[in-house]
Short mmCIF file of C-alpha atoms and ligand atoms in Angstrom, two decimals:
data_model
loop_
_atom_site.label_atom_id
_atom_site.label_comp_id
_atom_site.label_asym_id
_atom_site.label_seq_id
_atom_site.Cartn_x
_atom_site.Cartn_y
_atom_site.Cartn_z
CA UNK A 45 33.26 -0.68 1.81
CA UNK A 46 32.62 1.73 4.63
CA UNK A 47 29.62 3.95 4.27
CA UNK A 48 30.09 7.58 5.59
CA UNK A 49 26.64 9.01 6.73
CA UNK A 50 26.01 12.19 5.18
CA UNK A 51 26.29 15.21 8.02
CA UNK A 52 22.65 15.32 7.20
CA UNK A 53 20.15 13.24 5.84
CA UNK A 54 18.19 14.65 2.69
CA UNK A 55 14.77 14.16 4.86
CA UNK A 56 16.18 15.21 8.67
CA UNK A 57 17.17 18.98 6.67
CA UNK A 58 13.25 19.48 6.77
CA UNK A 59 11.58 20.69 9.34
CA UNK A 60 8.27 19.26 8.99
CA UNK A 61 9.56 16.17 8.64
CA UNK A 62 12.16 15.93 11.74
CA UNK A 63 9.33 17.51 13.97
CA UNK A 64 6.87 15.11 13.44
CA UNK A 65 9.08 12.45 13.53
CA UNK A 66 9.86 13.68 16.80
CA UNK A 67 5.86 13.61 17.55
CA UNK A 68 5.64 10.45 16.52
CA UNK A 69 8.53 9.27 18.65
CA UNK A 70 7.15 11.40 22.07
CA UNK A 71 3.47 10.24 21.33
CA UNK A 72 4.22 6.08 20.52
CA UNK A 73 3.68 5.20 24.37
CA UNK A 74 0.15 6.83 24.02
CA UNK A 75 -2.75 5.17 26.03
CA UNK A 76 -6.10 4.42 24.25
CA UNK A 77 -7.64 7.68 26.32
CA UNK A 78 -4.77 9.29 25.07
CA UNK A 79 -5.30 8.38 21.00
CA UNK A 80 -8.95 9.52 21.55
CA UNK A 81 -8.55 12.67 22.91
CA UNK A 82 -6.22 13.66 20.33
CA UNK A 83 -8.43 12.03 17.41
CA UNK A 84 -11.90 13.72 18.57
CA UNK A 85 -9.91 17.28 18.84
CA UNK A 86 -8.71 16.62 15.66
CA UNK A 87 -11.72 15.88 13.78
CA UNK A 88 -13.73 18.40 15.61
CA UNK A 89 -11.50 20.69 13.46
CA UNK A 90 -11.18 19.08 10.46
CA UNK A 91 -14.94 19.27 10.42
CA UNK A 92 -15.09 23.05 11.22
CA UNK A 93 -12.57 23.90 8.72
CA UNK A 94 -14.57 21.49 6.22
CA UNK A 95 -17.49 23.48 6.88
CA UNK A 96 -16.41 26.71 6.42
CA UNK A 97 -13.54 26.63 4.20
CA UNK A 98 -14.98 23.68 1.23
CA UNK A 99 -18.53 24.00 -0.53
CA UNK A 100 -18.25 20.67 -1.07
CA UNK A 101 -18.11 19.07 2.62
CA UNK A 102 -20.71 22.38 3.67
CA UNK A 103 -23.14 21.04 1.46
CA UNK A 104 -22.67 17.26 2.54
CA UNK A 105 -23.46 18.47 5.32
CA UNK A 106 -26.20 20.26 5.29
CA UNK A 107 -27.71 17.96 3.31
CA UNK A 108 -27.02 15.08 6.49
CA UNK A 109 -27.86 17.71 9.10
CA UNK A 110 -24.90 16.88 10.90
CA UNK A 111 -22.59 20.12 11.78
CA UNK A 112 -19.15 20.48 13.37
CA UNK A 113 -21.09 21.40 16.72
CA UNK A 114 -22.28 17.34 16.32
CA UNK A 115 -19.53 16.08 16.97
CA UNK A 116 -18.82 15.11 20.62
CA UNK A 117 -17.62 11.85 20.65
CA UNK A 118 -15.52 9.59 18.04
CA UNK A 119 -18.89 7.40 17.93
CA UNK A 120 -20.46 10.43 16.09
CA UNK A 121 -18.31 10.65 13.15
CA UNK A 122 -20.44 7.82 11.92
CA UNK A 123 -22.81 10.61 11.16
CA UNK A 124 -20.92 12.13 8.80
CA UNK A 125 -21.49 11.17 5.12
CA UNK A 126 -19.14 9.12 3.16
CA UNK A 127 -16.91 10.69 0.32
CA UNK A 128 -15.95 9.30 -2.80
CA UNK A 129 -13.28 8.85 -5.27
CA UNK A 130 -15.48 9.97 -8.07
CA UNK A 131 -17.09 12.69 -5.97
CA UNK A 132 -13.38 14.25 -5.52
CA UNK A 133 -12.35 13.46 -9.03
CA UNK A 134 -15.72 15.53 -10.80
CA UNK A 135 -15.40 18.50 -8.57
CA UNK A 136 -11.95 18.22 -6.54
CA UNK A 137 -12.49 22.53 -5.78
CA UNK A 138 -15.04 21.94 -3.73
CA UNK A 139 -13.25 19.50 -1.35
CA UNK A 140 -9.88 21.58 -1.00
CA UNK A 141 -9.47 24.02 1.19
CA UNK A 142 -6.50 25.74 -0.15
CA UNK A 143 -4.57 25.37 -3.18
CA UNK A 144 -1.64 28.34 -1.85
CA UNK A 145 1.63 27.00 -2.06
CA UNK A 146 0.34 23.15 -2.77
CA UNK A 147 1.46 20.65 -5.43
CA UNK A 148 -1.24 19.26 -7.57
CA UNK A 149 -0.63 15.56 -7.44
CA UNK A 150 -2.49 12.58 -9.07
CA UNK A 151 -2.96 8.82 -8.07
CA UNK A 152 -5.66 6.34 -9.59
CA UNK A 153 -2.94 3.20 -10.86
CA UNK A 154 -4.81 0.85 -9.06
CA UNK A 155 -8.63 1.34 -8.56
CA UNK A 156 -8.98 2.63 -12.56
CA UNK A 157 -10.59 6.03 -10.82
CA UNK A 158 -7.82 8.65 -11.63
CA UNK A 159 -7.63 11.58 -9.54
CA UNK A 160 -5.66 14.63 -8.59
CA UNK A 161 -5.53 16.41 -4.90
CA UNK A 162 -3.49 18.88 -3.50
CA UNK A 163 -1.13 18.62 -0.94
CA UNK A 164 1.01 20.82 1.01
CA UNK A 165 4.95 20.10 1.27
CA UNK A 166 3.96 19.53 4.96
CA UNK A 167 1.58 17.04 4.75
CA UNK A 168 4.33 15.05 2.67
CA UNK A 169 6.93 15.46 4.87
CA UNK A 170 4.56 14.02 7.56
CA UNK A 171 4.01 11.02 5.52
CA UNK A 172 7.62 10.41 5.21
CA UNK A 173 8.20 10.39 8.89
CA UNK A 174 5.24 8.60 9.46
CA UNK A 175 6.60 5.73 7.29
CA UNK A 176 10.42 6.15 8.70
CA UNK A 177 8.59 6.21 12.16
CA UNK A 178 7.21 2.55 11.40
CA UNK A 179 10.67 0.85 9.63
CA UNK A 180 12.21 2.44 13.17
CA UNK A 181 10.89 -0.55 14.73
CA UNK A 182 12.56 -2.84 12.92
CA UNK A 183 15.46 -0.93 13.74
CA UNK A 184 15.91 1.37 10.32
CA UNK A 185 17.62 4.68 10.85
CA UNK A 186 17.81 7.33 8.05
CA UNK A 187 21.26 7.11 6.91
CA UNK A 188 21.48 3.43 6.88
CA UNK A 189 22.58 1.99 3.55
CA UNK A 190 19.64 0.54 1.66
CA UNK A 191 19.02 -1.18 -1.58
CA UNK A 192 15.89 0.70 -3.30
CA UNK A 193 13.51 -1.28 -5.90
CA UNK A 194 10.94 0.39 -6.55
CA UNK A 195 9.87 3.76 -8.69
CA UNK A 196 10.92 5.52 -12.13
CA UNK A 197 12.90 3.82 -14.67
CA UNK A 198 16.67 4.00 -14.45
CA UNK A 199 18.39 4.64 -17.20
CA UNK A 200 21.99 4.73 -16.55
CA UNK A 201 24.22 1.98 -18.07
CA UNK A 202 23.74 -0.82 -15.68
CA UNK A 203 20.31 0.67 -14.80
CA UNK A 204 21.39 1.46 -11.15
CA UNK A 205 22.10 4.68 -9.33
CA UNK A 206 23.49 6.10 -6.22
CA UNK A 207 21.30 8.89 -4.43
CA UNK A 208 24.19 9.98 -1.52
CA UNK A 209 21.87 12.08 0.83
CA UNK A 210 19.64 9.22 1.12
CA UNK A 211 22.13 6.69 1.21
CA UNK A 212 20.32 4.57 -1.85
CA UNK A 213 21.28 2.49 -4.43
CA UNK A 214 18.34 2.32 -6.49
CA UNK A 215 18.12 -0.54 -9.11
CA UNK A 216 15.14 -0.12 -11.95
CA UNK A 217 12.37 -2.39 -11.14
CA UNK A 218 11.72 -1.84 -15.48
CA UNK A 219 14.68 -3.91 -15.94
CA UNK A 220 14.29 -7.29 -13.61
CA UNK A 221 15.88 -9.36 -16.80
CA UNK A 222 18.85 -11.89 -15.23
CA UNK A 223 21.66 -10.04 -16.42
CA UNK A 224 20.50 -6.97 -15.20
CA UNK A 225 19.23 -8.82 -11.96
CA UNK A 226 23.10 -10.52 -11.70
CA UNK A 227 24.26 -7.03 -11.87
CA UNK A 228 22.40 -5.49 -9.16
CA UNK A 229 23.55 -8.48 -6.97
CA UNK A 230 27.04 -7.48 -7.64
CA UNK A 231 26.23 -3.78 -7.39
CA UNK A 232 24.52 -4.89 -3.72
CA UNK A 233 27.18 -6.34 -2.58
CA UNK A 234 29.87 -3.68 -2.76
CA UNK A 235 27.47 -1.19 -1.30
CA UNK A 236 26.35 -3.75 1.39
CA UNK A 237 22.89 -2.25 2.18
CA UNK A 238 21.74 -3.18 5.41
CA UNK A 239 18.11 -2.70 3.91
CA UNK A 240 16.38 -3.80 0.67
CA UNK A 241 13.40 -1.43 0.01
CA UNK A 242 10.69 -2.59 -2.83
CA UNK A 243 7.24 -3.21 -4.63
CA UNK A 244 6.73 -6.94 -3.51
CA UNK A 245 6.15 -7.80 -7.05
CA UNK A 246 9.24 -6.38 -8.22
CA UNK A 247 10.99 -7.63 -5.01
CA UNK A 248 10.35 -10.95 -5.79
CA UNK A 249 11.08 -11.12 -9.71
CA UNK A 250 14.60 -10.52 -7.98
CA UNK A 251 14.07 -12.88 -4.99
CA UNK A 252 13.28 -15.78 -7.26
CA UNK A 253 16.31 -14.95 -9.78
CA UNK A 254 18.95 -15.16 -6.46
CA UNK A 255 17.08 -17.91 -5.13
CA UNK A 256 17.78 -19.91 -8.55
CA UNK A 257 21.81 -18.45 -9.23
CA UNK A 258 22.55 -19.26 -5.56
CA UNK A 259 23.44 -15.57 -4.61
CA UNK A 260 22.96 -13.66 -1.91
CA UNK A 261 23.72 -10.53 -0.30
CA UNK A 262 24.93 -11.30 3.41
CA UNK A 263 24.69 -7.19 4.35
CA UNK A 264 20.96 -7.00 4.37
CA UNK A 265 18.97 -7.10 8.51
CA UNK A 266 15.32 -6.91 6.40
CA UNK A 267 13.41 -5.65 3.58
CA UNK A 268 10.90 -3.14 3.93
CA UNK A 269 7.72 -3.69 1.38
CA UNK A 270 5.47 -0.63 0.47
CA UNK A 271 2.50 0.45 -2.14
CA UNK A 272 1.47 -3.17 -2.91
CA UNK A 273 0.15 -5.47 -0.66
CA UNK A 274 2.36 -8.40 0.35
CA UNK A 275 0.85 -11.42 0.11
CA UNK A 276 1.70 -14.60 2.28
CA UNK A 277 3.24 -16.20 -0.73
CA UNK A 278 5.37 -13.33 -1.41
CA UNK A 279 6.91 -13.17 2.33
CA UNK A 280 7.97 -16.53 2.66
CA UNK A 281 10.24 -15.91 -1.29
CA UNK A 282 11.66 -12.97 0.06
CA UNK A 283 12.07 -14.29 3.17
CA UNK A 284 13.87 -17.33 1.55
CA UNK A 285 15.88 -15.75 -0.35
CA UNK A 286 17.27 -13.20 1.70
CA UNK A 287 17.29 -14.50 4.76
CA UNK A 288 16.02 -11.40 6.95
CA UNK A 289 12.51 -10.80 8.16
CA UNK A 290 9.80 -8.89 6.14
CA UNK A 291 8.45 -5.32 7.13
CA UNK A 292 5.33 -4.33 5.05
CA UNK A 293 2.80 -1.42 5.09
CA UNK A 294 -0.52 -0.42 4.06
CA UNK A 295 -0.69 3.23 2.50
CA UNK A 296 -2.04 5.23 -0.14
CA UNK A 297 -1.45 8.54 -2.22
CA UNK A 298 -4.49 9.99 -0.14
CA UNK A 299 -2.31 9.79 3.24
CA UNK A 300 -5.72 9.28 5.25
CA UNK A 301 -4.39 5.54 6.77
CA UNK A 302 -1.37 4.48 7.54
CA UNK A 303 -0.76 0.93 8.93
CA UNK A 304 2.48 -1.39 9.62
CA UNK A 305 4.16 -4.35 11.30
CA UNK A 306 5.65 -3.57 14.16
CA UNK A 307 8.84 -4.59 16.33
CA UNK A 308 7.28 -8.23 16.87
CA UNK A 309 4.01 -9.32 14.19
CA UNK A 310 3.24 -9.03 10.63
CA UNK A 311 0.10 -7.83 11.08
CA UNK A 312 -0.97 -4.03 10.43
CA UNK A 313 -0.99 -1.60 13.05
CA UNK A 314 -3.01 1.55 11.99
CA UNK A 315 -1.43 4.70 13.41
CA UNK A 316 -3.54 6.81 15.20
CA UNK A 317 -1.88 10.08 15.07
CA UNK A 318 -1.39 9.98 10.94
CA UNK A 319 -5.67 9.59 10.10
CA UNK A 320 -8.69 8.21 11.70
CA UNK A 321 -10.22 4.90 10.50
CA UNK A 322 -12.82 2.97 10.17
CA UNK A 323 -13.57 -0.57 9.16
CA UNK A 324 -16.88 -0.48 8.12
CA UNK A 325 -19.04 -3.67 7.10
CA UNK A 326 -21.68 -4.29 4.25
CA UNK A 327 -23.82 -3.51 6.96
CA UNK A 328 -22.26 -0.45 7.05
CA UNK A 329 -21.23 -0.47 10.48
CA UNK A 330 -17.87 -1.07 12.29
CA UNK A 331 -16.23 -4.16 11.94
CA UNK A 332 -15.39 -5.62 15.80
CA UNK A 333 -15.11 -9.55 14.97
CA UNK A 334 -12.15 -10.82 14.16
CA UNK A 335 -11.82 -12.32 10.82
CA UNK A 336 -14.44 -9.95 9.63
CA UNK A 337 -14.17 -8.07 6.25
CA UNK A 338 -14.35 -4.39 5.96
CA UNK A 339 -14.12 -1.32 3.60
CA UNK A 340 -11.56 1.01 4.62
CA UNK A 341 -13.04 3.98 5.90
CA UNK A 342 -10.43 7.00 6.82
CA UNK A 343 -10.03 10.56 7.79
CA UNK A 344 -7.00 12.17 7.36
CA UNK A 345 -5.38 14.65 10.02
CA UNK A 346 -2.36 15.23 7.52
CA UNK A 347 -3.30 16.34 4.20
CA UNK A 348 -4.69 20.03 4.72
CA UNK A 349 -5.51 21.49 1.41
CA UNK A 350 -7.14 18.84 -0.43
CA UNK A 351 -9.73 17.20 2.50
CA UNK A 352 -10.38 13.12 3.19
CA UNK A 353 -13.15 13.10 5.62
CA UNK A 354 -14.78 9.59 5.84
CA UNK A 355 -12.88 8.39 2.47
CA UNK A 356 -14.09 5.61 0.99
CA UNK A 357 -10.88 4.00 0.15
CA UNK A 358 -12.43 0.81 -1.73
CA UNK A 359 -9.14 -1.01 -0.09
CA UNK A 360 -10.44 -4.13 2.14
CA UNK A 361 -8.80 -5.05 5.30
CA UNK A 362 -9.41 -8.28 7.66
CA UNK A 363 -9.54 -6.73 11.43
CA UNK A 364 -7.79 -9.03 14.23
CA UNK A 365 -8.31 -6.41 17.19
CA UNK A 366 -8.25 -2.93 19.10
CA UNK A 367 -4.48 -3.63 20.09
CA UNK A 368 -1.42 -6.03 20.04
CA UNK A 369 -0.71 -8.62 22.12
CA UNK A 370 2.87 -8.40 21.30
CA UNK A 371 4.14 -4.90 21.72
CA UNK A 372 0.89 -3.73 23.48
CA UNK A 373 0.20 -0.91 21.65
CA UNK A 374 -3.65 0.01 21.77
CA UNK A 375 -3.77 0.34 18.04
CA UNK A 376 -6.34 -0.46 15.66
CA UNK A 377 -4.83 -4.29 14.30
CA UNK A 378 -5.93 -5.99 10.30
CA UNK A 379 -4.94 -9.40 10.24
CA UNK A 380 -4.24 -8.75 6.76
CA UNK A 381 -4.96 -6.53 3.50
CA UNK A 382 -7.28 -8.38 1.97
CA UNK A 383 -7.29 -6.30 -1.38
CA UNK A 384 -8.64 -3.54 -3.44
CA UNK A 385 -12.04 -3.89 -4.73
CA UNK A 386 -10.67 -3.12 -7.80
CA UNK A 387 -8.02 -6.43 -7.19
CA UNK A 388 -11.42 -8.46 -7.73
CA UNK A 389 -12.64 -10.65 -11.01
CA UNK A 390 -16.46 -10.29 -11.70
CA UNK A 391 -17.64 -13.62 -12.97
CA UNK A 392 -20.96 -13.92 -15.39
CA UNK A 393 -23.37 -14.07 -12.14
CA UNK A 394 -22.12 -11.03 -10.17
CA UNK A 395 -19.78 -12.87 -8.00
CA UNK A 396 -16.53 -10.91 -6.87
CA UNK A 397 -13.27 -13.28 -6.40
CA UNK A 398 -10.39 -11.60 -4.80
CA UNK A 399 -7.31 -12.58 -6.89
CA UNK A 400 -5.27 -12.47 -3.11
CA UNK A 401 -7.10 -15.90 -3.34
CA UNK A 402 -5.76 -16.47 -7.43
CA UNK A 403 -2.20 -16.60 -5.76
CA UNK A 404 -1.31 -20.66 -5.40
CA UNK A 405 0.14 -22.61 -3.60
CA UNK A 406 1.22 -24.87 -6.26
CA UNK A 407 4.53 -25.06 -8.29
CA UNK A 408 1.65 -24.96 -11.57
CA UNK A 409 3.20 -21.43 -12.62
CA UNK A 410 7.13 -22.47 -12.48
CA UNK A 411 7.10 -22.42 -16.25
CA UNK A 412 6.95 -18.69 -16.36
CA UNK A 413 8.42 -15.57 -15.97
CA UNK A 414 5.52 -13.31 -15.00
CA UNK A 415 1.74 -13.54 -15.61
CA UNK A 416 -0.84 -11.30 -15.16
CA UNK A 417 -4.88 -11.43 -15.13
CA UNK A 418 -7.02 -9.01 -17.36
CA UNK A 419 -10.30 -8.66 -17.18
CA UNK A 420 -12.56 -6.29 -19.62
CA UNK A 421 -16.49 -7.60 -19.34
CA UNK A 422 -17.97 -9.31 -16.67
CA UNK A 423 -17.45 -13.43 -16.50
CA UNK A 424 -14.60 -12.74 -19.19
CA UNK A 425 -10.93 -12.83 -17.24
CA UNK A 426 -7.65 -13.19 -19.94
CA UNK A 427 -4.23 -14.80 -18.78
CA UNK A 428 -1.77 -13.21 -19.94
CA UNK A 429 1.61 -14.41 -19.36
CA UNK A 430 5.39 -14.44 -20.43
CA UNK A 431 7.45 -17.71 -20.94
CA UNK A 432 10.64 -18.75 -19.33
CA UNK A 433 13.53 -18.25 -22.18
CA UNK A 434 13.36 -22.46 -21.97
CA UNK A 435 9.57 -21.94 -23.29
CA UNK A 436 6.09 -23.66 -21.93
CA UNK A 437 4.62 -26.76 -22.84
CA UNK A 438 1.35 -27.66 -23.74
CA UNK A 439 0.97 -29.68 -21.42
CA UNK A 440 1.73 -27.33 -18.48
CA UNK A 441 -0.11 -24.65 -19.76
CA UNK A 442 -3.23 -27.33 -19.28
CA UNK A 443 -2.25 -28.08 -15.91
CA UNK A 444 -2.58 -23.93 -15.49
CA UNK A 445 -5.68 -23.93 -17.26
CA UNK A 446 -6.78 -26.65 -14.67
CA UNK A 447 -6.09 -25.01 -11.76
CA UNK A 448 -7.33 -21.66 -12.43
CA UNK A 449 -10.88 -22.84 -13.51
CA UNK A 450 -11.16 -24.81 -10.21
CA UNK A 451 -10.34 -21.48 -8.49
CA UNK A 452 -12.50 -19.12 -10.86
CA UNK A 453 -15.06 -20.98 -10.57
CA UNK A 454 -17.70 -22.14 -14.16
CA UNK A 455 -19.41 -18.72 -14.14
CA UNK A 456 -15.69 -17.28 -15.28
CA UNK A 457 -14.72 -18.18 -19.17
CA UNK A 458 -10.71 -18.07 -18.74
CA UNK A 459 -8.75 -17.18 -21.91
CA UNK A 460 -4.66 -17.60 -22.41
CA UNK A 461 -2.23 -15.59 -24.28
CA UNK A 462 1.16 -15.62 -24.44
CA UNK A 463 3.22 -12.27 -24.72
CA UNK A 464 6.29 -11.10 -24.87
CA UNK A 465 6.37 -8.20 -21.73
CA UNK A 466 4.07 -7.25 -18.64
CA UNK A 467 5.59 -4.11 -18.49
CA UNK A 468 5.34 -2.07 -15.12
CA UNK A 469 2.59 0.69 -14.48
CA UNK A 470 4.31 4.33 -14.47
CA UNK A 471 5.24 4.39 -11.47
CA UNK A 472 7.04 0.83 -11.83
CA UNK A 473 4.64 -1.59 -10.33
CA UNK A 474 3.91 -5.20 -11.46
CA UNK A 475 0.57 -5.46 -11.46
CA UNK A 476 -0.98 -8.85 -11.15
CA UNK A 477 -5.35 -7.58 -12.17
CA UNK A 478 -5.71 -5.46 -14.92
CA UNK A 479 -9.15 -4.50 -14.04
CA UNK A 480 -10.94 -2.68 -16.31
CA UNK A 481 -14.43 -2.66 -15.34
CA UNK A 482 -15.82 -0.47 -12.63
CA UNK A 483 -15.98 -2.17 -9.34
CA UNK A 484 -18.01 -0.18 -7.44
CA UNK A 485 -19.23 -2.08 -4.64
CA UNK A 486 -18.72 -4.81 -2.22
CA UNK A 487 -21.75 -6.63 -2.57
CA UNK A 488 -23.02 -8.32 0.40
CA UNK A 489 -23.55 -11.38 -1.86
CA UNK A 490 -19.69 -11.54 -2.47
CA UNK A 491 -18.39 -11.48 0.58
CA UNK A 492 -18.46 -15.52 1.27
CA UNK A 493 -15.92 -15.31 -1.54
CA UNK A 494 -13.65 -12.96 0.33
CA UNK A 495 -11.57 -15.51 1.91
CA UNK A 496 -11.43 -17.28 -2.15
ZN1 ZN B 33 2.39 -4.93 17.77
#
């Protein structure tokens, strides 16, 4: 099959999005002087227009006596004050600039703090060629045929569908049964997508199913991974299965930090012309060390109506250094994401155990289809999980029970029950922490446990 590219892409037909791919192109070479000119301009007038345009960041203000005329180097911005999730979701006017021509959007899946911003048609055609910027160096182009995972339910026949101006085939990740799965493989491998685009969870529910059948699709060059983070574990399936290296991102609804692999590592390169941001430590200053833990602390130069100035993004990020060896690039580098603060168990003495760490490297959870953790009260954590059709025996669910007690530790009472679905969030993420209490901090006494 021989895949016409459509005289235009869907995304290259808007402006906003072709120029500042272009920007993004012109401005990759950058020097480190360079990326802090630009940043420091661009704060100093995100600040201004904070100050004068929100009530909200003007009183913040005020009340740190820090003003827009403050701010003369990227070392000040640590004198801003920090905003909040909850502070934007009890009195969102007062941090928006302009609501004229904006869409009211809403996010809040996976920290349990719902919220809704504004954001100009602009600002998300930025974030789209931001992202297409970073899958460029692994050598996507728009137009290329991909295979698309990921997003709102399908509900044709076969549960796929074929979007021509973006030249997807997008197969439901609500329907990730095996005859479904066998019939996306099929599907695949007429269209022969040269990229496979998903959730990692949903990704590899179909990794493992053409692992076991012995299929494969011999178009793909790579997958590129968004919205969740991709754990180790994860890479190496997907990597087994389909044979093609793994591209993977760190982003969020907010579009105040964007951060990918590039040409040569898997390790996250934050983008300096999409937000600035900080890694700050329980001791609330910058993290420097590598290896060290920090909150993820960003500013965003693209969204304009709705403002993220110092946004406390309660996502956790390991930093490895202030550029890469491999493609040189004086970028801020995370070794890894290690996790939301809301991806954390709370045991019975205030303890905080990232379930990145919950992930094993045993074959303990072959006997299933899909689990899922769910936690309600602190020390309390619930396994939930859903049988292969061959059924789990007693003696393997033990085995489970063994190995997740030596990982949660005694101050967690573990509980087991078997059900029949994990169905996907809204939005058609697997979801691997149900966490229903609050996390609101990362407590200085936790962070041993970071590393699980
Ligand atoms: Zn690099």
């Amino acid at each position: 099959m021989t895949h016409a590219r459509p005289r235009r892409h869907r995304d290259l037909q808007n402006a906003d999005y072709a120029e500042w791919r272009q920007f993004l192109r012109t401005t990759d070479t950058w020097s480190r002087t360079d990326i802090e000119r630009y940043q420091l301009e661009a704060i100093q007038r995100l600040v201004a227009r904070a100050s004068t345009q929100t009530t909200g960041y003007r009183s913040l203000f005020d009340n740190a006596g820090v003003g827009p005329g403050d701010i003369a180097t990227l070392a000040d911005v640590r004198r801003l004050p920090y905003v909040t999730k909850e502070m934007l979701r009890d009195a969102l006017a007062a941090y928006t600039a302009t609501t004229e021509g904006c869409d009211y959007v809403t996010t809040g899946g996976s920290t349990g703090i719902p919220f809704g911003m504004y954001r100009t048609p602009q600002a998300f055609a930025r974030e789209l060629a931001s992202k297409a910027h970073q899958y460029e160096r692994r050598g996507w182009q728009e137009g290329d045929p991909q295979l698309v995972l990921r997003g709102l339910p399908i509900d044709t026949p076969d549960h796929t569908a074929l979007v021509d101006d973006l030249n997807e085939l997008r197969c439901s990740s609500y329907h990730l049964v095996p005859d479904a799965m066998d019939g996306y493989v099929a599907v695949a491998r007429a269209y022969e997508p040269l990229w496979l685009r998903c959730y990692p969870s949903a990704g590899c529910l179909f990794a493992r199913h053409v692992l076991e059948t012995g299929q494969s699709i011999p178009s793909l060059r790579g997958i590129l991974c968004a919205s969740e983070n991709l754990l180790p574990e994860q890479e190496s399936l997907l990597r087994a299965a389909f044979g093609v290296p793994v591209f993977s991102h760190y982003g969020h609804y907010e579009l105040a930090a964007l951060a990918g692999f590039c040409e040569h590592t898997s390790r996250y390169h934050v983008l300096p012309q999409y937000g600035y941001v900080e890694l700050i430590g329980t001791d609330g200053l910058p993290v420097t060390t590598p290896g060290g833990v920090g909150e993820i602390v960003a500013t965003s130069f693209l969204m304009d109506a709705t403002l993220f100035i110092r946004y406390r993004t309660r996502d956790l990020a390991v930093y490895a250094a202030d550029h890469c060896e491999a493609c040189h690039r004086p970028h801020q580098l995370w070794e890894r994401v290690e996790g939301r603060l809301q991806e954390f168990v709370l045991s019975a003495t205030g303890r905080l155990i990232s379930m990145t760490a919950m992930n094993m490297h045993t074959p303990v959870f072959d006997p299933l289809r899909q689990f899922q953790f769910y936690q309600a009260s602190p020390g309390e954590v619930e396994f939930r999980y859903v049988p292969r059709a061959e059924g789990v025996a007693a003696p393997a669910l033990d085995a489970m029970r063994t190995a997740l007690g030596h990982k949660l530790g005694a101050d967690i009472r573990l509980s087991f029950r078997q059900v029949d679905d994990l169905p996907p969030t809204v939005r058609g993420k697997r979801r691997f922490l149900i966490q229903d209490l609050p996390i609101e901090t990362l407590h200085g006494s936790a962070s041993g446990h970071l590393h699980g």
